Amino acid sequence: MVSTNIEDSELDSHGPQTFLTKYVWSQDHKVIAIQYMGTATAIGLVALVLSWFMRLQIGFPDTFDFIDSESYYQYVTMHGMIMVIYLLTAFFLGGFGNYLIPLMVGARDMVFPYLNMLSYWFYLLSVIILASSFFVPGGATGAGWTLYPPQSILEGTPGSDWGIILMLVSLIVFIIAFTMGGLNYVITVLQARTEGMTMMRLPLTIWGIFVATIMGLLAFPALFVGGVMMMFDKVLGTSFFIPAIVSMGESLEYGGGSPLLFQHLFWFFGHPEVYIVALPGFGIVSDLISVHARKNIFGYRQMVWAIVIIGALSFIVWAHHMYVSGMDPAFGFFFAITTLIIALPTAIKVYNWVLTLWRGNIHFTLPMLFAIAFVFTFVVGGLTGLFLGNVVVDVPLSDTYFVVAHFHMVMGVAPVLVVFGAIYHWYPKATGRMMNQTMGHIHFWVTFIGTYLIFFPMHFLGFVGIPRRYFTFDGLDFIPESALTLNAAISIAAFVVGAAQMVFLFNLFWSIRNGKKADGNPWRATSMEWQTPQTPPVHGNWGASLPVVHRWAYDYSLPGVEEDFVPQTIPVAEGEMDER
Amino acid sequence: MSIFRHISTKPWLLDERPANVIHPGLASRTSTTKSGLRLFLGVITALFALLSVAYIENTTLAYWTPLLEPQLLWLNTAVLVLSSLTIQRARNLAAKDLPVQARRLLITSAVLAVAFLFGQMFAWLELLQLGYFASVNASYAFYYLMTALHGLHIFGGITVLVFALDRAYREDNVDTIKRTVQLCATYWHYLLLIWVVLFAMMLMDNGSILDKI
């Protein structure tokens, strides 16, 4: 019998006991979360290696025979798509969403466990389809992660035969997987909260994941529609996105379609996608900072409202990715304004993180280091976003390394830092052991400083006018020699940062057996996931009866209380009211 | 509205009311599946709304030629309406604690929905035989795309209904049937609504739809 979060159970653990049902065809949200994270990490490693290949070519052009212009574009495309969708989206929502939602809201599991299991297997299928595209004739698609037609499906672009078809199929399967998971996350947050857990008592992690999931459910259909229509264009010869076109000297059968339509559909998904990755990161960072500074989060309500407002605004800014596609100046004006307005709620969040740290009892633990590193990186990436949000600044910078620097800082490095911080933070809950500190510090400092060495100089490359996406800069006389030297240095930094991730991976596995033993609540945190009767939590999470929540998730360093934290499950003590 | 009341509370202040008064924390299977379905309908709405926007944009392009609708679509629409009516009747019967009759009508609805799908395929065949492939014009491309996506959703609905009916037979529980019928009826009506909107758009495609409204 599948347990639901609703009924209390007399048994301590009533989960399936065979290896296959416990760890493979599991409907337990914790197992599914780890499956999601494992798969995302595996395909993420592929994307990491691809970025190395790209840096080999850019840093040391024409040195490596296995990289030609075709394979270079395939690396670029697959790196981008894997990192954004199959790693970050899957990790934050499929991974952390699955692991944390039921634990943090005090539920036994997701409300639709079977659908949740299906969600993972569809995700795995989409990853396998994506990876298989490396091995088909013509190889993976090299159309760029935005897959702009007409080039993505016409001869001349690498992988325009099978690669693009597999990419589209994989995306469609991913979206189906995400929808199944997303329904679970939203309804679990809305309806499966335990007694006393109001929406405003939820930790900000849950708010971030919750709003990001709703955004995903509304934004992914745009990619779905675009993907299916492009598939029609490729397979059935329709012309949704293909205008009358002469290719390789021949007039093609296509005609009458609108390439701009795809761009609108893509970015109607693509921009919210940025925040689908960022919002869970915002939420998690808020909790990491609060726990490790032993202080309640500053401006909880503002933080919630900011998350909701950012989520809503992100649906009306998509065309700022299309300034260079040509548009009515009035539209450009509108989208520039909405884009810049997003800076307001985002700035509120940054101020509140800083104000939470202000006069806090800051512990420089690994999660805290990563959280602070996130704030730094996110501010740098966010500020360059303000440059690019203006049409007149964007147009000259749009196709340069400035944009590469911007989006890697703001939605590449920043969210990945949160992922790391969150793993160091919740690892003891999932395994019962702490991760090794020394390896963790090596990982942190190399990653943090290294990513700045990689991406910060790219801003300058962009100002010099180095075009992005180019396989070679041969014959571009305006590029100074120093820029090429800088590119070589960036590449070396990239190899070192990549190598540091191997330290992290080793630590991840090594610490399962050899890490310092942790008790159920090593960070002395208040939120529900640290109050489970067992660590790691068993199937059903809460033992015989569900916990009851008496307070919000941020009661740290209360006046007149001996301990510097009061878990959400502790009832309000007599006289506590007067103390405050 | 309650949402504004929710998000304007001050959770950092102590609330000495008993926890179950603050939030009861009781969710029934019925309410979770019902909300799950509603949310899913929201996702479907986003999907078809975006498709409709793309469609309307295309009708304004120079290459657009109006679709030659197969007359069969009218019959198919009637079948789908009938399917919705029978499922509504099944819902009413289930509400009156008449599970056996409700079950029978549910099967009728499923059969009618299958008939609708076959009807749609015949309409495709009709156009294909006349040489109107998807590649002929964007209007045909959209016709095949929209009917296919709508058909897939109908197919999904039928599949769920068959599984639910099977379980209802095995468990023979009046409440299970009531819940199943309710959920299926909601889904059926919604897909009928989507079909009516799509069909209406296809009928109005001579030149810009926007001009006609």
GROMACS .gro file of C-alpha atoms in nm, chain A residues 152-552:
model
  401
  152SER     CA    1   1.856   2.478  -3.673
  153ILE     CA    2   1.677   2.248  -3.917
  154LEU     CA    3   1.846   2.334  -4.246
  155GLU     CA    4   2.150   2.179  -4.403
  156GLY     CA    5   2.475   2.345  -4.302
  157THR     CA    6   2.412   2.341  -3.929
  158PRO     CA    7   2.570   2.041  -3.755
  159GLY     CA    8   2.318   1.777  -3.652
  160SER     CA    9   2.039   1.921  -3.863
  161ASP     CA   10   1.922   1.570  -3.954
  162TRP     CA   11   1.895   1.355  -3.644
  163GLY     CA   12   2.053   1.573  -3.380
  164ILE     CA   13   1.781   1.836  -3.384
  165ILE     CA   14   1.502   1.578  -3.388
  166LEU     CA   15   1.643   1.402  -3.083
  167MET     CA   16   1.692   1.734  -2.909
  168LEU     CA   17   1.327   1.828  -2.965
  169VAL     CA   18   1.199   1.485  -2.860
  170SER     CA   19   1.414   1.501  -2.551
  171LEU     CA   20   1.280   1.846  -2.461
  172ILE     CA   21   0.921   1.733  -2.510
  173VAL     CA   22   0.977   1.430  -2.286
  174PHE     CA   23   1.146   1.654  -2.029
  175ILE     CA   24   0.848   1.888  -2.027
  176ILE     CA   25   0.611   1.597  -1.970
  177ALA     CA   26   0.835   1.482  -1.684
  178PHE     CA   27   0.847   1.830  -1.538
  179THR     CA   28   0.468   1.869  -1.556
  180MET     CA   29   0.416   1.546  -1.364
  181GLY     CA   30   0.664   1.653  -1.100
  182GLY     CA   31   0.543   2.013  -1.094
  183LEU     CA   32   0.180   1.919  -1.023
  184ASN     CA   33   0.311   1.729  -0.724
  185TYR     CA   34   0.524   2.008  -0.585
  186VAL     CA   35   0.252   2.272  -0.609
  187ILE     CA   36  -0.033   2.062  -0.469
  188THR     CA   37   0.188   1.925  -0.191
  189VAL     CA   38   0.276   2.276  -0.079
  190LEU     CA   39  -0.082   2.393  -0.106
  191GLN     CA   40  -0.259   2.100   0.056
  192ALA     CA   41  -0.029   1.864   0.240
  193ARG     CA   42   0.109   2.106   0.497
  194THR     CA   43   0.086   1.968   0.845
  195GLU     CA   44  -0.120   2.106   1.131
  196GLY     CA   45  -0.022   2.464   1.214
  197MET     CA   46   0.192   2.515   0.902
  198THR     CA   47   0.045   2.821   0.734
  199MET     CA   48   0.182   2.942   0.403
  200MET     CA   49   0.359   3.225   0.581
  201ARG     CA   50   0.527   2.985   0.821
  202LEU     CA   51   0.699   2.806   0.533
  203PRO     CA   52   1.074   2.844   0.500
  204LEU     CA   53   1.171   3.064   0.204
  205THR     CA   54   1.324   2.762   0.032
  206ILE     CA   55   0.974   2.627  -0.015
  207TRP     CA   56   0.843   2.963  -0.135
  208GLY     CA   57   1.116   2.978  -0.396
  209ILE     CA   58   1.058   2.625  -0.520
  210PHE     CA   59   0.680   2.670  -0.509
  211VAL     CA   60   0.671   2.987  -0.719
  212ALA     CA   61   0.939   2.858  -0.956
  213THR     CA   62   0.733   2.544  -1.016
  214ILE     CA   63   0.419   2.741  -1.096
  215MET     CA   64   0.627   2.949  -1.338
  216GLY     CA   65   0.763   2.633  -1.495
  217LEU     CA   66   0.415   2.491  -1.540
  218LEU     CA   67   0.309   2.805  -1.727
  219ALA     CA   68   0.634   2.864  -1.919
  220PHE     CA   69   0.730   2.516  -2.037
  221PRO     CA   70   0.416   2.487  -2.256
  222ALA     CA   71   0.568   2.765  -2.472
  223LEU     CA   72   0.878   2.556  -2.532
  224PHE     CA   73   0.654   2.255  -2.588
  225VAL     CA   74   0.451   2.434  -2.854
  226GLY     CA   75   0.766   2.573  -3.018
  227GLY     CA   76   0.931   2.233  -3.009
  228VAL     CA   77   0.636   2.047  -3.158
  229MET     CA   78   0.595   2.309  -3.432
  230MET     CA   79   0.963   2.289  -3.519
  231MET     CA   80   0.934   1.913  -3.528
  232PHE     CA   81   0.648   1.952  -3.778
  233ASP     CA   82   0.872   2.181  -3.986
  234LYS     CA   83   1.154   1.929  -3.980
  235VAL     CA   84   0.959   1.606  -4.026
  236LEU     CA   85   0.640   1.701  -4.212
  237GLY     CA   86   0.782   1.986  -4.418
  238THR     CA   87   0.546   2.251  -4.277
  239SER     CA   88   0.663   2.612  -4.268
  240PHE     CA   89   0.565   2.741  -3.925
  241PHE     CA   90   0.900   2.907  -3.874
  242ILE     CA   91   1.065   2.892  -4.215
  243PRO     CA   92   1.031   3.176  -4.464
  244ALA     CA   93   1.086   3.134  -4.837
  245ILE     CA   94   1.452   3.051  -4.848
  246VAL     CA   95   1.736   2.977  -5.084
  247SER     CA   96   1.981   2.730  -4.936
  248MET     CA   97   2.304   2.619  -5.103
  249GLY     CA   98   2.190   2.774  -5.428
  250GLU     CA   99   1.856   2.598  -5.434
  251SER     CA  100   1.515   2.735  -5.359
  252LEU     CA  101   1.365   2.524  -5.078
  253GLU     CA  102   1.007   2.401  -5.058
  254TYR     CA  103   0.954   2.602  -4.744
  255GLY     CA  104   0.783   2.939  -4.749
  256GLY     CA  105   0.566   3.179  -4.557
  257GLY     CA  106   0.666   3.101  -4.200
  258SER     CA  107   0.788   3.338  -3.931
  259PRO     CA  108   1.124   3.274  -3.762
  260LEU     CA  109   1.035   3.549  -3.513
  261LEU     CA  110   0.739   3.346  -3.389
  262PHE     CA  111   0.979   3.081  -3.263
  263GLN     CA  112   1.190   3.341  -3.090
  264HIS     CA  113   0.883   3.472  -2.909
  265LEU     CA  114   0.775   3.123  -2.804
  266PHE     CA  115   1.128   3.030  -2.702
  267TRP     CA  116   1.189   3.335  -2.491
  268PHE     CA  117   0.840   3.332  -2.342
  269PHE     CA  118   0.972   3.011  -2.192
  270GLY     CA  119   1.337   3.113  -2.183
  271HIS     CA  120   1.313   3.415  -1.965
  272PRO     CA  121   1.095   3.268  -1.691
  273GLU     CA  122   1.338   2.975  -1.707
  274VAL     CA  123   1.608   3.206  -1.572
  275TYR     CA  124   1.394   3.267  -1.267
  276ILE     CA  125   1.285   2.905  -1.246
  277VAL     CA  126   1.652   2.844  -1.171
  278ALA     CA  127   1.705   3.159  -0.966
  279LEU     CA  128   1.401   3.160  -0.733
  280PRO     CA  129   1.475   2.826  -0.562
  281GLY     CA  130   1.830   2.956  -0.529
  282PHE     CA  131   1.702   3.277  -0.365
  283GLY     CA  132   1.494   3.073  -0.123
  284ILE     CA  133   1.771   2.833  -0.030
  285VAL     CA  134   2.025   3.111   0.019
  286SER     CA  135   1.785   3.294   0.251
  287ASP     CA  136   1.763   2.986   0.469
  288LEU     CA  137   2.136   2.915   0.461
  289ILE     CA  138   2.216   3.272   0.565
  290SER     CA  139   1.958   3.275   0.840
  291VAL     CA  140   2.065   2.939   0.989
  292HIS     CA  141   2.438   3.006   0.975
  293ALA     CA  142   2.410   3.364   1.101
  294ARG     CA  143   2.181   3.246   1.385
  295LYS     CA  144   1.939   3.525   1.306
  296ASN     CA  145   1.588   3.539   1.170
  297ILE     CA  146   1.568   3.634   0.804
  298PHE     CA  147   1.532   4.009   0.769
  299GLY     CA  148   1.201   4.105   0.610
  300TYR     CA  149   1.037   3.765   0.566
  301ARG     CA  150   0.720   3.907   0.417
  302GLN     CA  151   0.914   4.124   0.175
  303MET     CA  152   1.111   3.818   0.072
  304VAL     CA  153   0.793   3.625  -0.004
  305TRP     CA  154   0.638   3.914  -0.191
  306ALA     CA  155   0.960   3.973  -0.385
  307ILE     CA  156   0.963   3.609  -0.496
  308VAL     CA  157   0.602   3.633  -0.614
  309ILE     CA  158   0.653   3.969  -0.787
  310ILE     CA  159   0.972   3.854  -0.962
  311GLY     CA  160   0.786   3.544  -1.075
  312ALA     CA  161   0.501   3.749  -1.220
  313LEU     CA  162   0.724   4.011  -1.384
  314SER     CA  163   0.943   3.749  -1.547
  315PHE     CA  164   0.657   3.671  -1.786
  316ILE     CA  165   0.651   4.019  -1.938
  317VAL     CA  166   1.017   4.077  -2.014
  318TRP     CA  167   1.096   3.802  -2.265
  319ALA     CA  168   1.155   4.024  -2.566
  320HIS     CA  169   1.465   4.181  -2.408
  321HIS     CA  170   1.641   3.875  -2.550
  322MET     CA  171   1.530   3.987  -2.895
  323TYR     CA  172   1.639   4.351  -2.917
  324VAL     CA  173   1.877   4.258  -3.198
  325SER     CA  174   1.603   4.071  -3.386
  326GLY     CA  175   1.446   4.403  -3.469
  327MET     CA  176   1.131   4.538  -3.311
  328ASP     CA  177   0.914   4.845  -3.287
  329PRO     CA  178   1.093   5.100  -3.062
  330ALA     CA  179   0.780   5.118  -2.849
  331PHE     CA  180   0.808   4.748  -2.772
  332GLY     CA  181   1.175   4.787  -2.697
  333PHE     CA  182   1.088   5.067  -2.457
  334PHE     CA  183   0.821   4.858  -2.285
  335PHE     CA  184   1.044   4.556  -2.242
  336ALA     CA  185   1.336   4.766  -2.122
  337ILE     CA  186   1.114   4.923  -1.855
  338THR     CA  187   0.974   4.591  -1.731
  339THR     CA  188   1.325   4.443  -1.729
  340LEU     CA  189   1.463   4.724  -1.519
  341ILE     CA  190   1.166   4.707  -1.280
  342ILE     CA  191   1.265   4.349  -1.191
  343ALA     CA  192   1.577   4.496  -1.035
  344LEU     CA  193   1.363   4.645  -0.757
  345PRO     CA  194   1.231   4.328  -0.591
  346THR     CA  195   1.566   4.161  -0.659
  347ALA     CA  196   1.750   4.444  -0.487
  348ILE     CA  197   1.515   4.411  -0.189
  349LYS     CA  198   1.621   4.051  -0.162
  350VAL     CA  199   1.990   4.136  -0.174
  351TYR     CA  200   1.950   4.408   0.091
  352ASN     CA  201   1.761   4.166   0.312
  353TRP     CA  202   2.034   3.903   0.286
  354VAL     CA  203   2.292   4.160   0.383
  355LEU     CA  204   2.073   4.290   0.665
  356THR     CA  205   2.027   3.935   0.792
  357LEU     CA  206   2.405   3.906   0.814
  358TRP     CA  207   2.427   4.245   0.984
  359ARG     CA  208   2.519   4.186   1.350
  360GLY     CA  209   2.439   3.821   1.311
  361ASN     CA  210   2.639   3.549   1.479
  362ILE     CA  211   2.806   3.454   1.152
  363HIS     CA  212   2.950   3.102   1.130
  364PHE     CA  213   3.175   3.063   0.828
  365THR     CA  214   3.064   2.710   0.761
  366LEU     CA  215   3.078   2.574   0.408
  367PRO     CA  216   2.709   2.643   0.335
  368MET     CA  217   2.753   3.000   0.460
  369LEU     CA  218   3.063   3.054   0.245
  370PHE     CA  219   2.874   2.940  -0.061
  371ALA     CA  220   2.572   3.154   0.032
  372ILE     CA  221   2.786   3.468   0.067
  373ALA     CA  222   2.969   3.382  -0.255
  374PHE     CA  223   2.629   3.357  -0.421
  375VAL     CA  224   2.531   3.707  -0.307
  376PHE     CA  225   2.856   3.851  -0.446
  377THR     CA  226   2.828   3.669  -0.777
  378PHE     CA  227   2.461   3.738  -0.817
  379VAL     CA  228   2.510   4.111  -0.761
  380VAL     CA  229   2.785   4.126  -1.027
  381GLY     CA  230   2.575   3.928  -1.275
  382GLY     CA  231   2.263   4.126  -1.189
  383LEU     CA  232   2.428   4.464  -1.240
  384THR     CA  233   2.547   4.372  -1.588
  385GLY     CA  234   2.187   4.269  -1.648
  386LEU     CA  235   2.090   4.631  -1.594
  387PHE     CA  236   2.333   4.729  -1.872
  388LEU     CA  237   2.191   4.474  -2.109
  389GLY     CA  238   1.829   4.554  -2.024
  390ASN     CA  239   1.867   4.888  -2.202
  391VAL     CA  240   1.817   4.859  -2.575
  392VAL     CA  241   2.090   5.102  -2.675
  393VAL     CA  242   2.350   4.927  -2.461
  394ASP     CA  243   2.234   4.581  -2.553
  395VAL     CA  244   2.254   4.619  -2.927
  396PRO     CA  245   2.632   4.668  -2.950
  397LEU     CA  246   2.705   4.424  -2.667
  398SER     CA  247   2.454   4.155  -2.757
  399ASP     CA  248   2.677   3.932  -2.964
  400THR     CA  249   2.991   3.973  -2.758
  401TYR     CA  250   3.148   3.799  -2.462
  402PHE     CA  251   2.988   4.058  -2.234
  403VAL     CA  252   2.664   3.863  -2.258
  404VAL     CA  253   2.847   3.536  -2.198
  405ALA     CA  254   2.996   3.688  -1.884
  406HIS     CA  255   2.658   3.825  -1.772
  407PHE     CA  256   2.452   3.512  -1.799
  408HIS     CA  257   2.722   3.282  -1.666
  409MET     CA  258   2.758   3.499  -1.356
  410VAL     CA  259   2.389   3.546  -1.293
  411MET     CA  260   2.238   3.213  -1.386
  412GLY     CA  261   2.537   2.983  -1.423
  413VAL     CA  262   2.778   3.037  -1.140
  414ALA     CA  263   2.536   3.192  -0.890
  415PRO     CA  264   2.279   2.908  -0.890
  416VAL     CA  265   2.552   2.644  -0.897
  417LEU     CA  266   2.705   2.800  -0.586
  418VAL     CA  267   2.365   2.764  -0.421
  419VAL     CA  268   2.347   2.400  -0.528
  420PHE     CA  269   2.684   2.337  -0.363
  421GLY     CA  270   2.594   2.530  -0.049
  422ALA     CA  271   2.267   2.341  -0.024
  423ILE     CA  272   2.439   2.005  -0.068
  424TYR     CA  273   2.689   2.084   0.209
  425HIS     CA  274   2.396   2.199   0.424
  426TRP     CA  275   2.154   1.909   0.375
  427TYR     CA  276   2.407   1.630   0.322
  428PRO     CA  277   2.406   1.536   0.692
  429LYS     CA  278   2.027   1.501   0.678
  430ALA     CA  279   2.040   1.273   0.375
  431THR     CA  280   2.334   1.057   0.488
  432GLY     CA  281   2.379   1.107   0.862
  433ARG     CA  282   2.737   1.228   0.809
  434MET     CA  283   2.909   1.560   0.752
  435MET     CA  284   3.105   1.627   0.437
  436ASN     CA  285   3.481   1.662   0.477
  437GLN     CA  286   3.573   2.021   0.570
  438THR     CA  287   3.920   2.036   0.416
  439MET     CA  288   3.809   1.910   0.079
  440GLY     CA  289   3.507   2.139   0.106
  441HIS     CA  290   3.725   2.444   0.160
  442ILE     CA  291   3.954   2.355  -0.131
  443HIS     CA  292   3.642   2.311  -0.344
  444PHE     CA  293   3.493   2.639  -0.232
  445TRP     CA  294   3.795   2.867  -0.274
  446VAL     CA  295   3.903   2.724  -0.608
  447THR     CA  296   3.548   2.741  -0.740
  448PHE     CA  297   3.472   3.091  -0.611
  449ILE     CA  298   3.798   3.258  -0.712
  450GLY     CA  299   3.829   3.045  -1.025
  451THR     CA  300   3.488   3.134  -1.165
  452TYR     CA  301   3.572   3.502  -1.121
  453LEU     CA  302   3.897   3.445  -1.311
  454ILE     CA  303   3.696   3.283  -1.587
  455PHE     CA  304   3.401   3.513  -1.623
  456PHE     CA  305   3.510   3.853  -1.494
  457PRO     CA  306   3.766   3.914  -1.773
  458MET     CA  307   3.500   3.820  -2.027
  459HIS     CA  308   3.330   4.154  -1.958
  460PHE     CA  309   3.641   4.327  -2.094
  461LEU     CA  310   3.661   4.092  -2.390
  462GLY     CA  311   3.304   4.197  -2.462
  463PHE     CA  312   3.390   4.566  -2.448
  464VAL     CA  313   3.675   4.505  -2.693
  465GLY     CA  314   3.413   4.353  -2.918
  466ILE     CA  315   3.517   3.987  -2.921
  467PRO     CA  316   3.218   3.814  -3.079
  468ARG     CA  317   3.066   3.520  -2.898
  469ARG     CA  318   2.981   3.187  -3.063
  470TYR     CA  319   3.284   3.222  -3.297
  471PHE     CA  320   3.490   2.909  -3.353
  472THR     CA  321   3.796   3.105  -3.457
  473PHE     CA  322   3.905   3.468  -3.445
  474ASP     CA  323   4.135   3.432  -3.744
  475GLY     CA  324   4.123   3.733  -3.972
  476LEU     CA  325   3.954   3.960  -3.719
  477ASP     CA  326   4.221   4.230  -3.716
  478PHE     CA  327   4.057   4.447  -3.451
  479ILE     CA  328   4.121   4.187  -3.185
  480PRO     CA  329   4.437   4.274  -2.990
  481GLU     CA  330   4.695   4.010  -2.911
  482SER     CA  331   4.631   4.064  -2.540
  483ALA     CA  332   4.272   3.944  -2.580
  484LEU     CA  333   4.397   3.615  -2.715
  485THR     CA  334   4.641   3.580  -2.426
  486LEU     CA  335   4.355   3.655  -2.188
  487ASN     CA  336   4.153   3.381  -2.355
  488ALA     CA  337   4.433   3.133  -2.291
  489ALA     CA  338   4.444   3.238  -1.925
  490ILE     CA  339   4.066   3.202  -1.895
  491SER     CA  340   4.093   2.853  -2.037
  492ILE     CA  341   4.353   2.750  -1.781
  493ALA     CA  342   4.128   2.885  -1.503
  494ALA     CA  343   3.841   2.684  -1.647
  495PHE     CA  344   4.040   2.360  -1.636
  496VAL     CA  345   4.136   2.421  -1.274
  497VAL     CA  346   3.778   2.503  -1.169
  498GLY     CA  347   3.655   2.192  -1.347
  499ALA     CA  348   3.916   1.983  -1.167
  500ALA     CA  349   3.802   2.127  -0.833
  501GLN     CA  350   3.458   1.979  -0.900
  502MET     CA  351   3.621   1.637  -0.899
  503VAL     CA  352   3.734   1.706  -0.543
  504PHE     CA  353   3.372   1.781  -0.460
  505LEU     CA  354   3.248   1.461  -0.624
  506PHE     CA  355   3.510   1.257  -0.442
  507ASN     CA  356   3.409   1.422  -0.115
  508LEU     CA  357   3.044   1.343  -0.187
  509PHE     CA  358   3.114   0.969  -0.206
  510TRP     CA  359   3.400   0.955   0.043
  511SER     CA  360   3.198   1.120   0.318
  512ILE     CA  361   2.913   0.870   0.297
  513ARG     CA  362   3.141   0.624   0.479
  514ASN     CA  363   3.418   0.836   0.624
  515GLY     CA  364   3.254   1.167   0.709
  516LYS     CA  365   3.217   1.278   1.068
  517LYS     CA  366   2.898   1.135   1.217
  518ALA     CA  367   2.621   1.395   1.241
  519ASP     CA  368   2.325   1.394   1.471
  520GLY     CA  369   1.976   1.475   1.346
  521ASN     CA  370   2.025   1.850   1.361
  522PRO     CA  371   2.395   1.936   1.327
  523TRP     CA  372   2.335   2.301   1.229
  524ARG     CA  373   2.089   2.351   1.516
  525ALA     CA  374   1.824   2.466   1.271
  526THR     CA  375   1.457   2.531   1.335
  527SER     CA  376   1.286   2.411   1.018
  528MET     CA  377   1.093   2.086   1.000
  529GLU     CA  378   1.335   1.869   0.801
  530TRP     CA  379   1.578   1.873   1.094
  531GLN     CA  380   1.314   1.750   1.337
  532THR     CA  381   1.253   1.404   1.187
  533PRO     CA  382   1.269   1.116   1.436
  534GLN     CA  383   1.535   0.935   1.226
  535THR     CA  384   1.831   1.062   1.028
  536PRO     CA  385   1.828   0.994   0.739
  537PRO     CA  386   1.447   1.008   0.748
  538VAL     CA  387   1.278   0.676   0.677
  539HIS     CA  388   0.987   0.617   0.444
  540GLY     CA  389   0.692   0.818   0.576
  541ASN     CA  390   0.929   1.069   0.738
  542TRP     CA  391   0.757   1.127   1.070
  543GLY     CA  392   0.708   0.797   1.251
  544ALA     CA  393   0.369   0.726   1.402
  545SER     CA  394   0.207   1.067   1.384
  546LEU     CA  395   0.259   1.386   1.190
  547PRO     CA  396   0.437   1.673   1.363
  548VAL     CA  397   0.254   1.988   1.469
  549VAL     CA  398   0.390   2.333   1.388
  550HIS     CA  399   0.370   2.612   1.644
  551ARG     CA  400   0.586   2.889   1.500
  552TRP     CA  401   0.762   3.017   1.190
   0.00000   0.00000   0.00000
